[in-house]
Amino acid sequence: MQSRIQASRPFRHHGGTGAMIAVALVNLALSIATLSIWRFWGRTKVRRLLWSGVTAWDDPVEYTGTGGELFKGFLVALVVIYLPLLGLYTWAQALVVSGDPLGTILLSVLYPLTVFLIAAGAYRARRYQLSRTLWRGIRGGQTGSAWGYALRSMAVWLLLPLTLGWVWPWGEMWLARYRLDNTCFGDRRFCCDAGVAGLYGRFAVAWLCIMAYVGLVSLLFVQTFLDSMQTGELDEAAAPMIPVMLLGAVIVMTLPWAWYRAGFYRAMAGGTTFEGARFSAQVTTWTLIRLSIGNGLISLFSLGVLRPWVALRIFRFACGVLAVDGVPDFAGIRQGWDKGPKTGEGMVSVLDGVGEF
Amino acid sequence: MLSDDRSGRFNDGKSAASRKVRLWSLADGVEIRGEDGFLIAVWKTADLVDDGELPGGKGLRMRCKAEPDARLTVEAAVFVRPVAKRGTFHWRIPAAMALGVAVLVGLYLALPNLARQIALVVPLETERGWGNQIAAGFERQMRACRTPEGNEALTRLVERLAAGLPPERRAVNLRVLDNAAVNAIALPGAEIIVFRGLLDQAGDPDELAGVLAHELTHVGERHPAANLIRGIGVGVLATMITGDASGMVASGAATVMAAAYTRDDEAAADRGALRLLKQAGIGSAGFATFFRRLEVLEGGKGLLPAWLSTHPETASRAAAIDAAADPRKLPPSLRDAEWRAVKSICGKAV
C-alpha cells in the first residue's frame, strides 16, 4: 500500500524534555501555593508546550484553550453534576444503613450512572481539546453525541465479563471508529473503517497467556496456603517467589499484550483516511513496551508530578510513527462554523480527578 | 517590524491552504503579496502579534489582531522593532486564584458554625430519622441487650439527667449493645448507644451517670447532627480543592478534620455534663474516676496525640472535672439492686 504513492512522515515533535520538566515542577509549586486551584492553568501551560512542539508539513500546531475555561467548566460540573450526585449517594447510603432495599437499588443505578457520566465527560473533553487545536489557523472539532458514545462504552463494558473479555478488540475498535469518524479538521471529517479481522489471533495469544499465568499463580497460592495450614507456619521459601512471579508477569503478560496493542494501533491508523490521504503507524511491540515501561516508571517515581513528561513522550512517539500516504487537498478544507464549547472538561475534571497531566 | 523584503508562507484563516508570499515593509505595517505580486493583505504594525519562533528555528510566526484566524510565517527574518508579545502578564489570573483560595479558607473556617446553624434548622423528625437509621445499622451488627429491670433503671437515670435539657430534647432513647468497646455514642435525634464494655468497666453508678450526662449534653446541643453535616461539608470542600471525586481524599480529610473539630464539642460536653449532674443531684467524682480508669486502659498514654484523637486526653479531662467538682457528699445515682440489673443487662453475671 505504501508503494503506490510515496508515504511521508509529516509530523515532527520539537519539544525539549528539560523545558517540560521545568513546567511540571513550577506547576507543582504553584498548585501547592494555591491549594491546587492553579492546576487548570498549569494543565493549559503543559498543553501549549505539547501542542506547539508539533509541526505537520512544517507548520506548527497551536493550542488555544485557557485555564479560565477549564476552571469555569470545573465549577459548572461541580454544581450541576457533582453536588446532586453526592446528594443522591448520601441518600442511598443512609437508606442502606437503615436496611431499606431501595438504597441498594439506588446504588446499583448510581454506580453505572457515574461510569456513564465519566465516559460522556471524556468524550466532551475531547471535543473541547479538538476545538482548541489549530493548524494553519483552522480549528479541529468533534461531532457526534457524548451520550451516544457513553452508551456504546457502557455496552462494551457490560459485554466484557459476559464474553470473558473476548468482546474487547471489537469493542475497543468500535469506540475508536466512533471517535475518529467524528473527528474533524475545518469542515472535513476523518474517516475510519478499521476492522478487527487480523487482531483476534494476537488477542487470543495474549488472552491465553494471561489466563494461564493467573491460573498458575492462584494454584501456587492455594498450594502454599494449604502447606502452611498443615505445618502451621508460612513456608520461608515462598517469600523469594514473589519477585520471580512479578518478573514472570512482565514477561508472560506484558509481551503478548504489547504485541496485541501494537497490532491494534497499526490497524486503527491504517484504517483512517482524511481527504484522500491514508494514515499508517509503524508501531512495533518492542518500542511500545519501552514507551509504556518508561512512562510507568516516570509516573511511579515522581508520584505523578512528571506526568507532563509522560505526555511529551507519547506525543513524540506518535509523531515518530505516524506516516501519511498522499497529501490531503488542504486548499479545499474550509474553516468549520463550530467554535466548540465555551468551557472545558468540567465533567471529567470533577468526576475523575486523576485526569490527563 | 520586518527589516526588508522577505519571503514567507501565509494562511488566510479561511482554508487550510498554504501560500508562498512576499512581504513588503510599509511605514505603518506590512504588505503581503502573492508570488505573482497580487496584493493579499495589509497588516498594520499596531495589530501585529508576535507568535514566537517556528519550532526548529526556521522562521518567525506572526498574527494580526484584525484577522485572528490568519497566520504568517516569515522565513529567516529578524524583528528590528518589537511588536506586541503574545501572553503578556494578566493580573486577572492571580487575582482569581487569590479569591478562590480566600473563598476556600473562609468556607473551611466557617464550616463548624455553618454546620451548627444548619443542624438547628433541621426538623426534629428528620433528625430522629437519621438517628434511627444509624442505630438500626448498629443493631443489625450487634445484639441489643434488654431486661425489664435493667432498662427501667437506665431510663430512670436518663430521665433524671435529661431534666436539665431543653424540653423538646428530653425524650431520649437509650440502647445497650453487646460489644466489648468501652464507649458510648450520641446519635442525631436524641439516640444514645451504650456498649456493654462500658458497663463492664464502670465501677459504680455515678461513673455511668457521668458518661450519660456527657452524651446527653451532645444530644442537647445537637452535636451529632452538626457532625454529620460538617462531615459532608468537609468532603465537598476537599473535592473542590483537589478535584478528586473518588472519595478517597474526601473521606481522609473528613476523618482528620472531624478529629480537629470535635475536640471543642467534647470539651463542651464535659462542661455540660457537670451541669446536668449537679442539677440531678449526682456527684461528679464518678465521672472523673471513669476517665482515670480509661487512662489505665489506654496504657497511660493515648495511642494518638491529642490533636489527632477525637477526645481530649483523658488525664487532662479528669483533672478538669476534678477542678469543677461538687464538694457535697451525695447518695449514689442508682440503688444497689438497680445497678446490678444494669450491669447484667447483657446476660452476664456481675
XYZ file of C-alpha atoms in Angstrom:
707
model
C 0.000 0.000 0.000
C 2.843 2.339 0.799
C 4.456 1.782 -2.550
C 1.564 3.202 -4.590
C 2.247 6.770 -3.597
C 5.215 7.727 -1.521
C 4.295 7.704 2.175
C 5.694 10.641 4.091
C 6.154 11.377 7.760
C 4.816 14.898 8.026
C 4.649 15.027 11.828
C 7.587 16.078 13.945
C 7.929 16.965 17.611
C 10.467 19.637 18.549
C 9.752 19.973 22.293
C 12.610 19.518 24.736
C 12.390 17.336 27.843
C 14.062 19.918 30.098
C 11.521 22.650 29.337
C 8.659 20.258 30.056
C 10.113 19.102 33.372
C 10.635 22.737 34.375
C 6.966 23.498 33.653
C 5.893 20.419 35.634
C 7.923 21.492 38.679
C 6.717 25.100 38.545
C 3.141 23.799 38.278
C 3.693 21.641 41.339
C 4.943 24.618 43.377
C 2.094 26.880 42.242
C -0.501 24.155 42.856
C 0.669 23.782 46.429
C 0.701 27.550 46.953
C -2.863 27.947 45.619
C -4.415 24.867 47.277
C -4.295 23.248 43.806
C -6.508 25.837 42.084
C -3.568 26.520 39.757
C -3.989 23.062 38.219
C -6.308 24.338 35.454
C -3.815 26.962 34.320
C -0.940 24.513 34.804
C -2.605 21.917 32.599
C -3.101 24.590 29.961
C 0.580 25.561 30.059
C 1.584 21.932 29.592
C -0.759 21.545 26.632
C 0.522 24.750 24.990
C 4.019 23.299 25.164
C 2.927 19.864 23.942
C 0.831 21.124 21.028
C 3.188 23.898 19.869
C 6.083 21.445 19.702
C 4.343 19.550 16.904
C 4.766 20.543 13.292
C 2.773 18.991 10.456
C 4.042 19.640 6.926
C 6.408 22.165 8.588
C 3.595 24.301 10.063
C 3.108 24.244 13.835
C 0.036 23.138 15.749
C -1.425 25.550 18.310
C -3.404 25.073 21.497
C -5.746 27.988 22.180
C -7.550 26.764 25.319
C -7.254 28.784 28.536
C -7.064 27.909 32.202
C -10.113 30.082 32.864
C -12.223 27.900 30.535
C -11.164 24.751 32.366
C -11.798 26.388 35.743
C -15.301 27.522 34.722
C -16.065 24.080 33.320
C -14.997 22.554 36.616
C -17.190 24.913 38.650
C -20.224 24.242 36.444
C -19.752 20.467 36.694
C -19.284 20.785 40.450
C -22.693 22.423 40.855
C -24.634 20.661 38.090
C -23.208 17.128 38.316
C -21.107 16.539 41.405
C -23.226 18.056 44.177
C -26.529 16.430 43.049
C -24.714 13.114 42.612
C -23.184 13.469 46.070
C -26.652 14.146 47.496
C -28.018 11.006 45.839
C -25.083 8.893 47.066
C -25.531 10.213 50.623
C -29.241 9.474 50.487
C -28.639 5.960 49.130
C -26.037 5.283 51.837
C -28.465 6.440 54.530
C -31.112 4.074 53.095
C -28.642 1.180 53.034
C -27.703 1.910 56.647
C -31.367 1.725 57.669
C -31.756 -1.576 55.799
C -34.158 -0.171 53.199
C -33.858 -2.243 49.968
C -34.406 0.977 47.984
C -30.874 2.006 48.992
C -29.282 -0.968 47.252
C -31.424 -0.387 44.162
C -30.457 3.290 44.141
C -26.745 2.463 44.462
C -26.949 -0.107 41.677
C -28.313 2.699 39.477
C -25.832 5.326 40.697
C -22.641 3.319 40.039
C -23.341 2.726 36.325
C -24.640 6.291 36.068
C -21.297 7.579 37.367
C -19.355 5.422 34.887
C -21.716 6.645 32.163
C -21.110 10.293 33.097
C -17.337 9.773 33.117
C -17.463 8.252 29.622
C -19.663 11.099 28.365
C -17.368 13.618 30.083
C -14.293 12.108 28.423
C -15.964 12.481 25.014
C -16.895 16.091 25.726
C -13.352 16.781 26.930
C -12.059 15.500 23.592
C -14.435 17.879 21.792
C -13.102 20.785 23.845
C -9.472 19.868 23.177
C -10.007 19.421 19.431
C -11.874 22.727 19.180
C -8.865 24.423 20.800
C -6.423 22.776 18.404
C -5.433 24.927 15.419
C -3.258 24.271 12.424
C -2.712 26.910 9.761
C -5.370 28.895 11.603
C -8.018 26.193 11.012
C -9.753 24.619 14.029
C -10.199 20.957 14.722
C -13.512 19.707 16.036
C -15.645 16.793 17.027
C -19.212 15.917 16.089
C -21.289 13.038 17.443
C -23.076 12.731 20.746
C -21.392 12.340 24.123
C -24.420 10.363 25.369
C -24.272 8.079 22.349
C -20.599 7.473 22.955
C -21.186 6.821 26.658
C -23.952 4.308 25.836
C -21.623 2.482 23.436
C -18.869 2.399 26.104
C -21.333 1.012 28.641
C -22.396 -1.693 26.189
C -18.758 -2.747 25.711
C -18.088 -2.776 29.462
C -21.253 -4.799 30.047
C -20.332 -7.372 27.393
C -16.769 -7.685 28.661
C -17.475 -10.055 31.578
C -20.264 -11.832 29.650
C -17.850 -12.765 26.847
C -14.892 -13.436 29.192
C -13.108 -10.484 27.614
C -13.462 -11.590 24.001
C -15.549 -8.561 23.049
C -12.600 -6.266 23.806
C -10.785 -5.972 20.421
C -14.073 -5.437 18.595
C -15.440 -3.092 21.269
C -12.246 -1.059 21.516
C -12.134 -0.618 17.730
C -15.851 0.193 17.604
C -15.318 3.062 20.060
C -12.149 4.211 18.276
C -14.055 4.285 14.963
C -16.800 6.389 16.571
C -14.204 8.861 17.867
C -12.262 9.076 14.610
C -15.323 9.221 12.335
C -16.490 12.201 14.352
C -13.130 13.971 14.348
C -12.999 16.997 12.080
C -10.415 19.359 10.780
C -12.058 22.507 9.477
C -15.244 21.442 7.676
C -13.934 17.953 6.778
C -14.142 14.724 8.715
C -11.707 11.942 9.269
C -12.925 8.546 8.187
C -12.085 5.277 9.891
C -13.065 1.869 8.530
C -10.569 -0.151 10.583
C -11.640 -3.730 11.201
C -10.552 -6.293 13.740
C -10.148 -9.263 11.414
C -6.388 -9.539 11.890
C -6.484 -8.726 15.592
C -8.200 -11.738 17.131
C -5.189 -14.025 16.601
C -2.976 -11.698 18.638
C -5.717 -11.209 21.207
C -6.146 -14.981 21.589
C -2.428 -15.414 22.355
C -2.495 -12.575 24.906
C -5.727 -13.904 26.453
C -4.350 -17.445 26.796
C -1.049 -16.204 28.293
C -2.852 -14.055 30.871
C -5.314 -16.818 31.776
C -2.547 -19.412 32.063
C -0.470 -17.113 34.255
C -3.350 -16.122 36.533
C -4.328 -19.791 36.835
C -0.779 -20.869 37.679
C -0.292 -18.129 40.279
C -3.603 -18.865 42.013
C -2.724 -22.576 42.052
C 0.641 -21.769 43.643
C -1.020 -19.581 46.247
C -3.557 -22.229 47.165
C -0.755 -24.810 47.442
C 1.337 -22.549 49.704
C -1.728 -21.788 51.803
C -2.587 -25.465 52.239
C 1.028 -26.277 53.164
C 1.073 -23.553 55.788
C -2.212 -24.899 57.193
C -0.574 -28.292 57.678
C 2.743 -27.185 59.124
C 1.193 -24.230 60.949
C 3.767 -21.760 59.627
C 4.422 -19.973 56.384
C 6.980 -21.635 54.159
C 10.130 -19.477 54.184
C 10.858 -20.474 50.605
C 7.652 -18.748 49.439
C 8.981 -15.199 50.027
C 11.617 -15.138 47.243
C 8.930 -16.420 44.882
C 7.203 -13.025 44.821
C 9.793 -11.086 42.741
C 10.113 -14.091 40.443
C 6.366 -14.077 39.926
C 6.337 -10.319 39.251
C 9.080 -10.726 36.658
C 7.104 -13.605 35.213
C 4.061 -11.350 34.973
C 6.044 -8.781 32.984
C 7.314 -11.382 30.539
C 4.290 -13.625 30.209
C 1.573 -10.968 30.204
C 3.149 -7.696 29.014
C 4.861 -9.074 25.927
C 1.807 -10.671 24.308
C -0.369 -7.745 25.377
C 2.043 -5.244 23.794
C 2.037 -7.394 20.658
C -1.747 -7.082 20.569
C -1.667 -3.312 21.279
C 0.876 -2.727 18.523
C -1.416 -4.597 16.130
C -4.372 -2.542 17.332
C -2.668 0.809 16.742
C -1.478 -0.256 13.285
C -4.986 -1.385 12.345
C -6.568 1.781 13.716
C -4.169 4.144 11.925
C -4.204 2.044 8.747
C -7.996 2.235 8.589
C -8.047 6.022 8.940
C -8.218 8.387 5.980
C -8.546 12.137 5.655
C -9.387 13.842 2.373
C -7.859 11.116 0.242
C -4.751 10.567 2.364
C -4.375 7.323 4.304
C -2.597 7.131 7.642
C -0.332 4.383 8.856
C 1.541 3.802 12.105
C 4.776 1.839 12.293
C 4.214 0.728 15.891
C 6.327 -2.235 16.921
C 5.933 -4.373 20.025
C 9.348 -3.505 21.370
C 9.063 0.303 21.024
C 5.626 0.166 22.622
C 6.960 -1.806 25.604
C 9.840 0.638 26.004
C 7.435 3.592 25.910
C 4.994 2.090 28.432
C 7.583 0.854 30.906
C 9.440 4.183 30.774
C 6.202 6.093 31.283
C 5.140 3.813 34.112
C 8.446 4.301 35.919
C 8.381 8.100 35.462
C 4.827 8.357 36.832
C 5.563 5.995 39.695
C 8.812 7.533 40.916
C 7.656 11.149 40.517
C 4.305 10.333 42.187
C 2.586 11.671 39.088
C 4.327 15.047 39.213
C 6.210 14.375 35.956
C 3.172 13.177 34.006
C 3.712 16.079 31.556
C 6.967 14.342 30.621
C 4.996 11.139 30.050
C 2.624 13.063 27.780
C 5.603 14.505 25.904
C 6.987 11.005 25.338
C 3.631 9.873 23.963
C 3.448 12.882 21.615
C 6.981 12.231 20.375
C 6.198 8.568 19.890
C 3.026 9.314 17.923
C 4.796 11.901 15.727
C 7.586 9.410 15.109
C 5.417 6.501 13.993
C 2.621 8.252 12.079
C 3.005 8.308 8.324
C 0.641 9.617 5.669
C 0.136 8.135 2.235
C -0.637 11.054 -0.058
C -1.290 14.690 0.806
C -4.803 15.894 1.649
C -6.192 18.680 -0.525
C -5.663 21.426 2.030
C -6.949 24.194 -0.234
C -10.360 22.506 -0.204
C -10.622 22.492 3.574
C -12.527 25.474 4.943
C -12.825 26.764 8.484
C -15.644 24.972 10.347
C -18.531 27.010 11.751
C -18.477 25.281 15.165
C -16.257 27.106 17.611
C -16.623 24.360 20.226
C -17.836 24.553 23.804
C -17.297 27.757 25.796
C -15.968 25.937 28.850
C -13.989 22.784 29.064
C -13.823 19.341 30.529
C -15.817 20.007 33.694
C -17.358 16.584 33.900
C -14.090 14.656 33.691
C -12.137 17.037 35.845
C -14.669 16.710 38.642
C -15.588 13.041 38.321
C -12.179 11.690 37.527
C -9.661 13.770 39.412
C -6.651 11.918 38.059
C -7.253 13.153 34.502
C -4.584 13.905 31.965
C -1.352 15.584 33.002
C 8.805 45.405 12.142
C 10.424 43.463 9.397
C 13.699 44.604 8.078
C 13.128 44.274 4.358
C 11.516 42.425 1.503
C 11.161 38.825 2.675
C 9.571 35.597 1.611
C 7.172 33.613 3.764
C 4.084 31.402 3.995
C 0.581 32.704 4.506
C -2.611 31.017 5.766
C -5.699 33.151 5.293
C -7.672 31.503 8.132
C -10.488 30.567 5.730
C -8.922 27.468 4.166
C -6.040 25.209 5.157
C -4.056 26.113 2.056
C -0.553 27.497 2.468
C 0.531 30.201 0.042
C 4.040 31.334 -0.682
C 4.150 35.105 -0.275
C 6.481 38.078 -0.487
C 6.405 40.682 2.249
C 6.964 44.393 1.787
C 7.596 46.816 4.596
C 5.384 49.872 4.778
C 5.706 52.900 7.047
C 2.914 51.666 9.327
C 2.750 47.944 8.609
C 3.487 45.109 6.261
C 2.125 44.293 2.840
C 1.539 40.632 1.978
C 1.636 39.867 -1.755
C 1.407 36.609 -3.668
C 4.352 35.431 -5.737
C 2.572 36.918 -8.727
C 2.689 40.288 -6.985
C -1.068 40.287 -6.294
C -1.927 42.035 -3.007
C -3.361 39.643 -0.391
C -3.420 41.633 2.835
C -2.032 44.650 4.629
C -1.313 44.172 8.329
C -0.914 47.267 10.478
C 2.035 47.364 12.875
C -0.300 48.154 15.781
C -2.266 44.928 15.077
C 0.755 42.631 14.734
C 1.205 39.908 17.333
C 4.456 38.020 17.692
C 3.660 34.301 17.716
C 7.201 33.267 18.505
C 9.698 31.240 16.559
C 8.796 28.337 14.369
C 9.730 25.111 16.205
C 13.107 24.113 14.862
C 14.046 27.781 14.483
C 13.408 28.156 10.764
C 11.365 31.329 10.851
C 9.089 33.648 12.774
C 5.354 33.377 13.257
C 3.013 36.352 13.223
C -0.658 37.088 13.601
C -2.855 40.113 13.091
C -5.498 41.166 15.602
C -7.813 42.238 12.786
C -7.761 38.752 11.213
C -7.467 36.403 14.208
C -7.529 33.137 12.196
C -4.874 34.123 9.640
C -1.249 33.069 10.160
C 2.019 34.276 8.663
C 5.382 32.538 8.752
C 8.377 34.634 7.766
C 11.422 32.714 6.690
C 14.838 33.731 8.029
C 13.624 37.049 9.432
C 14.514 39.150 12.434
C 12.369 41.730 14.171
C 14.088 45.079 14.116
C 11.347 46.803 16.082
C 9.447 44.928 18.791
C 5.843 44.048 18.085
C 3.255 43.133 20.724
C 4.252 39.979 22.558
C 1.614 37.326 23.000
C 0.908 36.152 26.519
C 1.552 39.390 28.372
C 1.067 39.110 32.127
C -2.550 39.317 33.260
C -3.358 40.357 36.802
C -6.732 38.659 36.490
C -5.326 35.136 36.882
C -3.546 35.645 40.218
C -6.482 37.776 41.395
C -8.957 34.997 40.544
C -6.713 32.481 42.234
C -6.318 34.554 45.402
C -10.096 34.973 45.511
C -10.546 31.225 45.094
C -8.122 30.472 47.907
C -9.785 33.077 50.132
C -13.217 31.521 49.483
C -11.912 28.042 50.314
C -10.186 29.164 53.504
C -13.277 31.155 54.506
C -15.546 28.150 53.930
C -13.193 25.963 55.935
C -13.185 28.361 58.888
C -16.935 28.943 58.710
C -17.783 25.252 58.379
C -18.255 24.357 62.082
C -20.592 27.315 62.664
C -22.358 26.759 59.364
C -22.972 23.096 60.215
C -24.282 24.094 63.649
C -26.705 26.614 62.128
C -27.936 24.059 59.578
C -28.355 21.451 62.348
C -30.530 23.929 64.260
C -32.989 24.291 61.360
C -33.197 20.549 60.600
C -36.674 19.435 61.842
C -36.553 17.165 64.862
C -38.417 14.422 62.976
C -35.800 14.358 60.196
C -33.027 14.195 62.744
C -34.774 11.336 64.535
C -34.976 9.558 61.178
C -31.188 9.813 60.742
C -30.560 8.585 64.270
C -32.947 5.665 63.866
C -31.255 4.635 60.618
C -27.787 4.673 62.145
C -28.955 2.909 65.308
C -30.755 0.264 63.218
C -27.470 -0.278 61.356
C -25.687 -0.894 64.667
C -28.416 -3.237 65.865
C -28.028 -5.405 62.803
C -24.370 -5.963 63.630
C -24.639 -6.302 67.416
C -27.153 -7.843 69.744
C -29.359 -5.350 71.589
C -29.417 -6.046 75.337
C -32.769 -5.708 77.082
C -34.099 -6.726 80.515
C -37.160 -5.126 82.131
C -35.300 -4.227 85.340
C -32.128 -3.018 83.631
C -33.961 -0.850 81.094
C -36.196 0.615 83.789
C -33.196 1.611 85.887
C -31.383 3.133 82.900
C -34.481 5.008 81.748
C -34.969 6.466 85.210
C -31.324 7.621 85.343
C -31.500 9.144 81.850
C -34.762 10.932 82.624
C -33.303 12.352 85.803
C -30.265 13.706 83.953
C -32.249 14.858 80.891
C -34.394 17.110 83.059
C -31.679 19.739 82.572
C -32.048 19.670 78.758
C -34.351 21.826 76.586
C -37.906 20.343 76.766
C -38.050 19.068 73.145
C -34.801 17.148 73.643
C -35.751 15.285 76.790
C -37.324 12.219 75.133
C -34.035 10.341 74.784
C -33.911 6.763 73.522
C -31.103 4.694 75.064
C -29.930 1.346 73.719
C -27.378 -1.062 75.171
C -25.478 -3.143 72.593
C -23.453 -6.278 73.272
C -19.954 -5.188 72.297
C -16.664 -5.058 74.193
C -15.937 -1.408 73.261
C -15.628 0.838 76.332
C -17.654 3.583 74.707
C -20.962 5.354 74.421
C -22.149 7.434 71.481
C -24.794 10.039 70.880
C -26.603 9.886 67.530
C -28.694 12.546 65.778
C -32.236 12.890 67.098
C -31.727 12.030 70.779
C -30.435 8.465 70.408
C -27.762 7.213 72.785
C -25.960 3.903 72.391
C -24.018 2.413 75.321
C -21.740 -0.534 74.642
C -21.570 -3.434 77.101
C -17.819 -2.874 77.582
C -18.547 0.472 79.224
C -20.995 -1.104 81.694
C -18.390 -3.801 82.443
C -15.690 -1.223 83.197
C -17.804 1.222 85.199
C -17.150 0.681 88.919
C -20.223 2.385 90.340
C -23.458 4.032 89.076
C -22.018 7.563 89.310
C -19.362 6.702 86.724
C -22.112 5.620 84.305
C -24.142 8.720 85.202
C -21.173 10.928 84.284
C -20.814 9.311 80.865
C -24.560 9.540 80.224
C -24.571 13.213 81.226
C -21.749 13.782 78.720
C -23.674 12.086 75.887
C -26.892 13.885 76.888
C -25.099 17.222 76.513
C -24.166 16.204 72.950
C -27.850 15.465 72.375
C -28.968 18.757 73.928
C -26.540 20.796 71.826
C -27.329 18.850 68.634
C -23.669 17.916 68.129
C -24.306 14.615 66.286
C -26.418 16.233 63.558
C -23.913 19.074 63.208
C -21.104 16.480 62.923
C -22.924 14.659 60.153
C -23.486 17.876 58.184
C -19.907 19.020 58.822
C -18.522 15.678 57.604
C -20.350 16.069 54.303
C -19.167 19.678 54.093
C -15.519 18.684 54.612
C -15.888 16.043 51.880
C -17.344 18.552 49.428
C -14.653 21.092 50.260
C -11.863 18.521 49.862
C -13.279 17.590 46.472
C -13.455 21.231 45.431
C -9.844 21.753 46.405
C -8.281 18.618 44.985
C -10.760 17.795 42.228
C -10.716 14.166 43.367
C -14.282 12.894 43.386
C -13.396 9.265 44.019
C -13.986 9.985 47.704
C -10.534 8.901 48.832
C -9.230 12.365 49.616
C -12.675 13.437 50.835
C -13.064 10.650 53.401
C -9.469 11.002 54.588
C -9.910 14.741 55.057
C -13.269 14.166 56.787
C -11.611 11.827 59.292
C -8.711 14.131 60.107
C -10.870 17.245 60.222
C -13.577 15.539 62.295
C -10.900 14.921 64.900
C -9.805 18.547 64.903
C -13.335 19.932 65.014
C -14.883 17.602 67.612
C -12.379 18.358 70.362
C -14.279 21.583 71.050
C -17.538 19.605 71.177
C -16.049 17.120 73.648
C -14.804 19.833 75.979
C -18.255 21.475 75.798
C -19.933 18.138 76.568
C -17.687 17.644 79.618
C -18.689 21.076 80.947
C -22.363 20.426 80.182
C -22.183 17.027 81.907
C -21.072 18.678 85.147
C -24.086 20.994 84.952
C -26.520 18.128 84.315
C -25.028 16.061 87.166
C -25.348 18.990 89.527
C -28.971 19.634 88.544
C -29.777 15.941 89.021
C -28.085 15.907 92.417
C -25.422 13.378 91.387
C -21.797 13.744 92.398
C -19.158 14.313 89.696
C -16.425 12.276 91.403
C -17.524 9.135 89.490
C -17.165 10.965 86.171
C -13.530 11.798 86.973
C -12.892 8.256 88.256
C -14.132 6.859 84.968
C -11.627 8.927 82.967
C -8.798 7.717 85.236
C -9.974 4.169 84.544
C -9.902 4.862 80.783
C -6.392 6.202 81.111
C -5.249 2.952 82.696
C -6.966 1.012 79.920
C -5.222 3.120 77.284
C -1.908 2.270 78.917
C -1.118 5.681 80.396
C -0.866 7.375 77.042
C -3.359 7.577 74.211
C -2.163 5.939 71.014
C -2.753 9.154 69.122
C -1.571 12.589 70.183
C -4.353 14.823 71.489
C -4.646 16.929 68.362
C -5.391 13.865 66.256
C -7.689 11.929 68.538
C -11.354 12.869 68.707
C -11.327 13.116 72.516
C -9.075 15.393 74.562
C -6.547 13.466 76.618
C -8.326 11.557 79.337
C -5.961 12.619 82.144
C -6.460 16.315 81.410
C -10.221 15.781 81.218
C -10.264 14.071 84.622
C -8.253 16.959 86.060
C -10.682 19.496 84.576
C -13.638 17.649 86.118
C -11.928 17.442 89.497
C -11.279 21.180 89.411
C -15.019 21.834 88.995
C -16.119 19.082 91.382
C -19.077 19.438 93.719
C -17.743 19.078 97.284
C -21.083 17.856 98.735
C -21.439 14.196 99.674
C -24.345 12.855 97.624
C -26.129 9.474 97.550
C -25.261 7.108 94.657
C -27.297 7.678 91.494
C -28.706 4.120 91.442
C -29.662 1.739 94.254
C -27.675 -1.493 94.543
C -30.426 -3.677 93.028
C -30.818 -1.268 90.093
C -27.084 -1.154 89.491
C -26.892 -4.969 89.461
C -29.751 -5.075 86.937
C -27.899 -2.601 84.721
C -24.587 -4.468 84.971
C -26.223 -7.763 83.973
C -28.428 -6.321 81.209
C -26.492 -8.278 78.565
C -26.983 -11.524 80.469
C -23.598 -11.626 82.152
C -23.418 -12.098 85.899
C -21.666 -9.414 87.929
